[in-house]
mmCIF file of N, CA and C in Angstrom:
data_model
loop_
_atom_site.group_PDB
_atom_site.id
_atom_site.type_symbol
_atom_site.label_atom_id
_atom_site.label_comp_id
_atom_site.label_asym_id
_atom_site.label_seq_id
_atom_site.Cartn_x
_atom_site.Cartn_y
_atom_site.Cartn_z
ATOM 1 N N MET A 174 5.742 -2.599 -22.398
ATOM 2 C CA MET A 174 4.512 -2.658 -21.631
ATOM 3 C C MET A 174 4.840 -2.859 -20.148
ATOM 4 N N GLU A 175 4.178 -2.090 -19.317
ATOM 5 C CA GLU A 175 4.392 -2.151 -17.867
ATOM 6 C C GLU A 175 3.741 -3.423 -17.307
ATOM 7 N N PRO A 176 4.437 -4.130 -16.408
ATOM 8 C CA PRO A 176 3.847 -5.321 -15.798
ATOM 9 C C PRO A 176 2.549 -4.986 -15.060
ATOM 10 N N LYS A 177 1.611 -5.921 -15.109
ATOM 11 C CA LYS A 177 0.342 -5.719 -14.410
ATOM 12 C C LYS A 177 0.443 -6.258 -12.986
ATOM 13 N N LEU A 178 -0.263 -5.587 -12.108
ATOM 14 C CA LEU A 178 -0.355 -6.026 -10.723
ATOM 15 C C LEU A 178 -1.765 -6.528 -10.462
ATOM 16 N N ARG A 179 -1.859 -7.504 -9.587
ATOM 17 C CA ARG A 179 -3.156 -7.957 -9.083
ATOM 18 C C ARG A 179 -3.140 -7.679 -7.589
ATOM 19 N N VAL A 180 -4.169 -6.998 -7.133
ATOM 20 C CA VAL A 180 -4.209 -6.601 -5.732
ATOM 21 C C VAL A 180 -5.563 -6.967 -5.144
ATOM 22 N N GLY A 181 -5.539 -7.724 -4.064
ATOM 23 C CA GLY A 181 -6.743 -8.021 -3.295
ATOM 24 C C GLY A 181 -6.685 -7.239 -1.997
ATOM 25 N N ILE A 182 -7.820 -6.728 -1.576
ATOM 26 C CA ILE A 182 -7.864 -5.940 -0.339
ATOM 27 C C ILE A 182 -8.799 -6.620 0.646
ATOM 28 N N ARG A 183 -8.300 -6.828 1.854
ATOM 29 C CA ARG A 183 -9.097 -7.422 2.928
ATOM 30 C C ARG A 183 -9.107 -6.462 4.116
ATOM 31 N N PHE A 184 -10.287 -6.212 4.631
ATOM 32 C CA PHE A 184 -10.426 -5.346 5.794
ATOM 33 C C PHE A 184 -10.673 -6.194 7.030
ATOM 34 N N ASP A 185 -9.958 -5.909 8.115
ATOM 35 C CA ASP A 185 -10.202 -6.515 9.415
ATOM 36 C C ASP A 185 -10.660 -5.382 10.320
ATOM 37 N N LEU A 186 -11.968 -5.265 10.471
ATOM 38 C CA LEU A 186 -12.513 -4.126 11.206
ATOM 39 C C LEU A 186 -12.208 -4.185 12.692
ATOM 40 N N ASP A 187 -12.065 -5.396 13.254
ATOM 41 C CA ASP A 187 -11.730 -5.515 14.673
ATOM 42 C C ASP A 187 -10.351 -4.940 14.974
ATOM 43 N N ARG A 188 -9.412 -5.190 14.079
ATOM 44 C CA ARG A 188 -8.048 -4.695 14.272
ATOM 45 C C ARG A 188 -7.814 -3.348 13.602
ATOM 46 N N ARG A 189 -8.835 -2.834 12.912
ATOM 47 C CA ARG A 189 -8.710 -1.584 12.157
ATOM 48 C C ARG A 189 -7.515 -1.666 11.212
ATOM 49 N N MET A 190 -7.525 -2.746 10.409
ATOM 50 C CA MET A 190 -6.421 -3.012 9.496
ATOM 51 C C MET A 190 -6.961 -3.337 8.112
ATOM 52 N N ALA A 191 -6.219 -2.883 7.109
ATOM 53 C CA ALA A 191 -6.483 -3.267 5.726
ATOM 54 C C ALA A 191 -5.235 -3.973 5.213
ATOM 55 N N ARG A 192 -5.434 -5.120 4.579
ATOM 56 C CA ARG A 192 -4.318 -5.895 4.025
ATOM 57 C C ARG A 192 -4.450 -5.868 2.509
ATOM 58 N N LEU A 193 -3.417 -5.364 1.840
ATOM 59 C CA LEU A 193 -3.372 -5.344 0.383
ATOM 60 C C LEU A 193 -2.438 -6.454 -0.057
ATOM 61 N N GLU A 194 -3.006 -7.509 -0.665
ATOM 62 C CA GLU A 194 -2.227 -8.653 -1.115
ATOM 63 C C GLU A 194 -1.895 -8.454 -2.587
ATOM 64 N N VAL A 195 -0.594 -8.324 -2.881
ATOM 65 C CA VAL A 195 -0.123 -7.948 -4.216
ATOM 66 C C VAL A 195 0.524 -9.142 -4.900
ATOM 67 N N ARG A 196 0.182 -9.306 -6.182
ATOM 68 C CA ARG A 196 0.822 -10.304 -7.043
ATOM 69 C C ARG A 196 1.294 -9.610 -8.302
ATOM 70 N N GLY A 197 2.405 -10.090 -8.851
ATOM 71 C CA GLY A 197 2.958 -9.498 -10.062
ATOM 72 C C GLY A 197 4.310 -8.876 -9.774
ATOM 73 N N ARG A 198 4.777 -8.080 -10.713
ATOM 74 C CA ARG A 198 6.081 -7.412 -10.569
ATOM 75 C C ARG A 198 5.860 -5.942 -10.265
ATOM 76 N N VAL A 199 6.323 -5.504 -9.102
ATOM 77 C CA VAL A 199 6.190 -4.112 -8.677
ATOM 78 C C VAL A 199 7.401 -3.335 -9.183
ATOM 79 N N THR A 200 7.137 -2.282 -9.950
ATOM 80 C CA THR A 200 8.198 -1.409 -10.451
ATOM 81 C C THR A 200 7.968 -0.013 -9.882
ATOM 82 N N GLU A 201 8.926 0.853 -10.100
ATOM 83 C CA GLU A 201 8.773 2.227 -9.613
ATOM 84 C C GLU A 201 7.554 2.893 -10.251
ATOM 85 N N GLN A 202 7.304 2.586 -11.525
ATOM 86 C CA GLN A 202 6.169 3.205 -12.218
ATOM 87 C C GLN A 202 4.836 2.670 -11.718
ATOM 88 N N ASN A 203 4.686 1.339 -11.630
ATOM 89 C CA ASN A 203 3.371 0.823 -11.240
ATOM 90 C C ASN A 203 3.161 0.823 -9.728
ATOM 91 N N SER A 204 4.207 1.109 -8.957
ATOM 92 C CA SER A 204 4.024 1.184 -7.505
ATOM 93 C C SER A 204 3.130 2.363 -7.120
ATOM 94 N N ARG A 205 2.991 3.324 -8.001
ATOM 95 C CA ARG A 205 2.114 4.474 -7.712
ATOM 96 C C ARG A 205 0.685 4.029 -7.447
ATOM 97 N N VAL A 206 0.258 2.981 -8.159
ATOM 98 C CA VAL A 206 -1.096 2.493 -7.943
ATOM 99 C C VAL A 206 -1.240 1.925 -6.530
ATOM 100 N N LEU A 207 -0.165 1.373 -5.984
ATOM 101 C CA LEU A 207 -0.232 0.860 -4.611
ATOM 102 C C LEU A 207 -0.441 1.988 -3.616
ATOM 103 N N TYR A 208 0.234 3.113 -3.845
ATOM 104 C CA TYR A 208 0.029 4.266 -2.962
ATOM 105 C C TYR A 208 -1.416 4.754 -3.033
ATOM 106 N N VAL A 209 -1.973 4.768 -4.230
ATOM 107 C CA VAL A 209 -3.368 5.195 -4.397
ATOM 108 C C VAL A 209 -4.297 4.226 -3.676
ATOM 109 N N LEU A 210 -4.035 2.925 -3.796
ATOM 110 C CA LEU A 210 -4.876 1.938 -3.124
ATOM 111 C C LEU A 210 -4.760 2.025 -1.605
ATOM 112 N N VAL A 211 -3.556 2.311 -1.114
ATOM 113 C CA VAL A 211 -3.375 2.506 0.327
ATOM 114 C C VAL A 211 -4.239 3.681 0.789
ATOM 115 N N ARG A 212 -4.190 4.768 0.036
ATOM 116 C CA ARG A 212 -4.986 5.948 0.391
ATOM 117 C C ARG A 212 -6.477 5.634 0.336
ATOM 118 N N ARG A 213 -6.905 4.922 -0.696
ATOM 119 C CA ARG A 213 -8.332 4.597 -0.834
ATOM 120 C C ARG A 213 -8.809 3.657 0.264
ATOM 121 N N ALA A 214 -7.973 2.693 0.638
ATOM 122 C CA ALA A 214 -8.338 1.787 1.727
ATOM 123 C C ALA A 214 -8.553 2.582 3.006
ATOM 124 N N ASN A 215 -7.704 3.557 3.236
ATOM 125 C CA ASN A 215 -7.843 4.376 4.433
ATOM 126 C C ASN A 215 -9.034 5.317 4.341
ATOM 127 N N THR A 216 -9.387 5.724 3.131
ATOM 128 C CA THR A 216 -10.565 6.571 2.960
ATOM 129 C C THR A 216 -11.825 5.824 3.390
ATOM 130 N N ALA A 217 -11.844 4.505 3.119
ATOM 131 C CA ALA A 217 -12.998 3.696 3.502
ATOM 132 C C ALA A 217 -13.169 3.656 5.015
ATOM 133 N N LEU A 218 -12.066 3.656 5.726
ATOM 134 C CA LEU A 218 -12.097 3.610 7.190
ATOM 135 C C LEU A 218 -10.884 4.366 7.716
ATOM 136 N N PRO A 219 -11.011 5.670 7.962
ATOM 137 C CA PRO A 219 -9.865 6.491 8.381
ATOM 138 C C PRO A 219 -9.161 5.947 9.624
ATOM 139 N N GLY A 220 -7.838 6.114 9.640
ATOM 140 C CA GLY A 220 -7.044 5.707 10.794
ATOM 141 C C GLY A 220 -6.605 4.256 10.767
ATOM 142 N N LEU A 221 -6.754 3.595 9.626
ATOM 143 C CA LEU A 221 -6.363 2.195 9.516
ATOM 144 C C LEU A 221 -4.858 2.002 9.582
ATOM 145 N N THR A 222 -4.467 0.836 10.045
ATOM 146 C CA THR A 222 -3.126 0.342 9.800
ATOM 147 C C THR A 222 -3.219 -0.396 8.481
ATOM 148 N N VAL A 223 -2.327 -0.109 7.549
ATOM 149 C CA VAL A 223 -2.359 -0.743 6.234
ATOM 150 C C VAL A 223 -1.151 -1.653 6.106
ATOM 151 N N LEU A 224 -1.416 -2.919 5.756
ATOM 152 C CA LEU A 224 -0.368 -3.906 5.566
ATOM 153 C C LEU A 224 -0.269 -4.199 4.074
ATOM 154 N N LEU A 225 0.878 -3.918 3.510
ATOM 155 C CA LEU A 225 1.142 -4.164 2.096
ATOM 156 C C LEU A 225 1.878 -5.498 2.002
ATOM 157 N N ASP A 226 1.161 -6.539 1.572
ATOM 158 C CA ASP A 226 1.696 -7.896 1.532
ATOM 159 C C ASP A 226 2.259 -8.178 0.142
ATOM 160 N N LEU A 227 3.583 -8.168 0.031
ATOM 161 C CA LEU A 227 4.271 -8.388 -1.241
ATOM 162 C C LEU A 227 4.890 -9.778 -1.328
ATOM 163 N N ARG A 228 4.506 -10.683 -0.444
ATOM 164 C CA ARG A 228 5.137 -12.003 -0.412
ATOM 165 C C ARG A 228 4.913 -12.802 -1.690
ATOM 166 N N ARG A 229 3.855 -12.520 -2.428
ATOM 167 C CA ARG A 229 3.582 -13.233 -3.687
ATOM 168 C C ARG A 229 3.919 -12.367 -4.898
ATOM 169 N N ALA A 230 4.725 -11.354 -4.684
ATOM 170 C CA ALA A 230 5.116 -10.443 -5.762
ATOM 171 C C ALA A 230 6.643 -10.399 -5.839
ATOM 172 N N THR A 231 7.119 -9.787 -6.900
ATOM 173 C CA THR A 231 8.529 -9.436 -6.989
ATOM 174 C C THR A 231 8.578 -7.920 -7.106
ATOM 175 N N ALA A 232 9.705 -7.333 -6.769
ATOM 176 C CA ALA A 232 9.798 -5.871 -6.802
ATOM 177 C C ALA A 232 11.200 -5.438 -7.188
ATOM 178 N N THR A 233 11.277 -4.341 -7.925
ATOM 179 C CA THR A 233 12.576 -3.768 -8.248
ATOM 180 C C THR A 233 13.128 -3.071 -7.003
ATOM 181 N N GLU A 234 14.435 -2.840 -7.012
ATOM 182 C CA GLU A 234 15.061 -2.169 -5.864
ATOM 183 C C GLU A 234 14.490 -0.765 -5.659
ATOM 184 N N ASP A 235 14.284 -0.024 -6.751
ATOM 185 C CA ASP A 235 13.757 1.343 -6.635
ATOM 186 C C ASP A 235 12.349 1.348 -6.060
ATOM 187 N N ALA A 236 11.523 0.407 -6.510
ATOM 188 C CA ALA A 236 10.149 0.340 -6.000
ATOM 189 C C ALA A 236 10.152 0.022 -4.506
ATOM 190 N N MET A 237 10.962 -0.962 -4.101
ATOM 191 C CA MET A 237 11.028 -1.330 -2.685
ATOM 192 C C MET A 237 11.565 -0.184 -1.845
ATOM 193 N N ALA A 238 12.557 0.531 -2.363
ATOM 194 C CA ALA A 238 13.115 1.662 -1.615
ATOM 195 C C ALA A 238 12.039 2.707 -1.352
ATOM 196 N N GLY A 239 11.223 3.005 -2.344
ATOM 197 C CA GLY A 239 10.147 3.985 -2.166
ATOM 198 C C GLY A 239 9.099 3.510 -1.181
ATOM 199 N N LEU A 240 8.715 2.238 -1.266
ATOM 200 C CA LEU A 240 7.713 1.696 -0.348
ATOM 201 C C LEU A 240 8.234 1.676 1.088
ATOM 202 N N VAL A 241 9.481 1.273 1.253
ATOM 203 C CA VAL A 241 10.080 1.245 2.594
ATOM 204 C C VAL A 241 10.174 2.662 3.158
ATOM 205 N N ARG A 242 10.548 3.619 2.318
ATOM 206 C CA ARG A 242 10.625 5.016 2.764
ATOM 207 C C ARG A 242 9.253 5.499 3.247
ATOM 208 N N SER A 243 8.201 5.163 2.517
ATOM 209 C CA SER A 243 6.852 5.544 2.940
ATOM 210 C C SER A 243 6.475 4.874 4.247
ATOM 211 N N SER A 244 6.882 3.625 4.399
ATOM 212 C CA SER A 244 6.598 2.898 5.627
ATOM 213 C C SER A 244 7.300 3.546 6.816
ATOM 214 N N GLU A 245 8.545 3.960 6.613
ATOM 215 C CA GLU A 245 9.334 4.550 7.701
ATOM 216 C C GLU A 245 8.896 5.969 8.048
ATOM 217 N N THR A 246 8.518 6.750 7.036
ATOM 218 C CA THR A 246 8.172 8.148 7.281
ATOM 219 C C THR A 246 6.688 8.364 7.545
ATOM 220 N N GLY A 247 5.856 7.391 7.130
ATOM 221 C CA GLY A 247 4.418 7.547 7.306
ATOM 222 C C GLY A 247 3.795 8.497 6.313
ATOM 223 N N SER A 248 4.511 8.847 5.248
ATOM 224 C CA SER A 248 3.944 9.733 4.232
ATOM 225 C C SER A 248 3.909 9.033 2.887
ATOM 226 N N LEU A 249 2.908 9.367 2.099
ATOM 227 C CA LEU A 249 2.747 8.787 0.775
ATOM 228 C C LEU A 249 3.177 9.799 -0.271
ATOM 229 N N PRO A 250 3.820 9.350 -1.362
ATOM 230 C CA PRO A 250 4.289 10.292 -2.381
ATOM 231 C C PRO A 250 3.198 10.725 -3.360
ATOM 232 N N VAL A 251 1.949 10.518 -2.999
ATOM 233 C CA VAL A 251 0.822 11.000 -3.796
ATOM 234 C C VAL A 251 -0.014 11.877 -2.891
ATOM 235 N N PRO A 252 -0.762 12.803 -3.450
ATOM 236 C CA PRO A 252 -1.579 13.673 -2.604
ATOM 237 C C PRO A 252 -2.542 12.868 -1.732
ATOM 238 N N VAL A 253 -2.676 13.291 -0.505
ATOM 239 C CA VAL A 253 -3.659 12.667 0.379
ATOM 240 C C VAL A 253 -4.916 13.520 0.366
ATOM 241 N N VAL A 254 -6.021 12.925 0.725
ATOM 242 C CA VAL A 254 -7.291 13.629 0.740
ATOM 243 C C VAL A 254 -7.344 14.516 1.976
ATOM 244 N N HIS A 255 -7.651 15.781 1.776
ATOM 245 C CA HIS A 255 -7.776 16.702 2.906
ATOM 246 C C HIS A 255 -9.217 16.739 3.370
ATOM 247 N N ILE A 256 -9.403 16.603 4.678
ATOM 248 C CA ILE A 256 -10.726 16.686 5.267
ATOM 249 C C ILE A 256 -10.681 17.696 6.392
ATOM 250 N N LYS A 257 -11.827 18.083 6.845
ATOM 251 C CA LYS A 257 -11.897 19.017 7.951
ATOM 252 C C LYS A 257 -11.182 18.430 9.168
ATOM 253 N N GLY A 258 -10.153 19.110 9.639
ATOM 254 C CA GLY A 258 -9.440 18.662 10.824
ATOM 255 C C GLY A 258 -8.274 17.730 10.558
ATOM 256 N N GLY A 259 -7.905 17.515 9.293
ATOM 257 C CA GLY A 259 -6.750 16.648 9.053
ATOM 258 C C GLY A 259 -6.731 16.085 7.651
ATOM 259 N N THR A 260 -5.973 15.011 7.493
ATOM 260 C CA THR A 260 -5.860 14.350 6.202
ATOM 261 C C THR A 260 -6.149 12.875 6.364
ATOM 262 N N LEU A 261 -6.499 12.248 5.269
ATOM 263 C CA LEU A 261 -6.718 10.813 5.284
ATOM 264 C C LEU A 261 -5.448 10.120 4.798
ATOM 265 N N ALA A 262 -4.612 9.751 5.724
ATOM 266 C CA ALA A 262 -3.411 8.984 5.427
ATOM 267 C C ALA A 262 -3.353 7.868 6.447
ATOM 268 N N PRO A 263 -2.792 6.720 6.083
ATOM 269 C CA PRO A 263 -2.785 5.613 7.033
ATOM 270 C C PRO A 263 -2.012 5.948 8.295
ATOM 271 N N ARG A 264 -2.510 5.450 9.391
ATOM 272 C CA ARG A 264 -1.813 5.637 10.663
ATOM 273 C C ARG A 264 -0.460 4.955 10.601
ATOM 274 N N GLN A 265 -0.433 3.813 9.942
ATOM 275 C CA GLN A 265 0.807 3.079 9.832
ATOM 276 C C GLN A 265 0.760 2.248 8.558
ATOM 277 N N LEU A 266 1.867 2.231 7.831
ATOM 278 C CA LEU A 266 2.010 1.391 6.649
ATOM 279 C C LEU A 266 3.109 0.373 6.942
ATOM 280 N N SER A 267 2.735 -0.894 6.916
ATOM 281 C CA SER A 267 3.695 -1.984 7.137
ATOM 282 C C SER A 267 3.830 -2.773 5.850
ATOM 283 N N ILE A 268 5.002 -3.371 5.658
ATOM 284 C CA ILE A 268 5.267 -4.098 4.424
ATOM 285 C C ILE A 268 5.766 -5.498 4.757
ATOM 286 N N LEU A 269 5.164 -6.489 4.103
ATOM 287 C CA LEU A 269 5.704 -7.840 4.105
ATOM 288 C C LEU A 269 6.438 -7.984 2.783
ATOM 289 N N ALA A 270 7.753 -8.053 2.827
ATOM 290 C CA ALA A 270 8.597 -7.994 1.626
ATOM 291 C C ALA A 270 8.489 -9.254 0.774
ATOM 292 N N PRO A 271 8.788 -9.109 -0.522
ATOM 293 C CA PRO A 271 8.811 -10.265 -1.412
ATOM 294 C C PRO A 271 9.822 -11.299 -0.925
ATOM 295 N N ALA A 272 9.528 -12.564 -1.208
ATOM 296 C CA ALA A 272 10.414 -13.637 -0.794
ATOM 297 C C ALA A 272 11.723 -13.621 -1.561
ATOM 298 N N ALA A 273 11.669 -13.193 -2.814
ATOM 299 C CA ALA A 273 12.892 -13.185 -3.638
ATOM 300 C C ALA A 273 13.268 -11.808 -4.074
#
């Protein structure tokens, strides 16, 4: 059975930021849901900076490598929503890494 994640989302409209607070064990398989949530958070308010807060989670090396790669390249490994004149992808994805 795949570990379950708990994710809370907080929007800061003044800073145009969405913070996804993750608890549980992040694996390569369940990390896909994080990419979907990042995309959905940005759909709610296009052009957001998205902060993925993993400080209360643990993560496998493969999962962290994929998340860091997305943070560095600015691209998500899941389809983004296409809209007239562009796509809905976060302007920036930042990660607060797990403590352990």
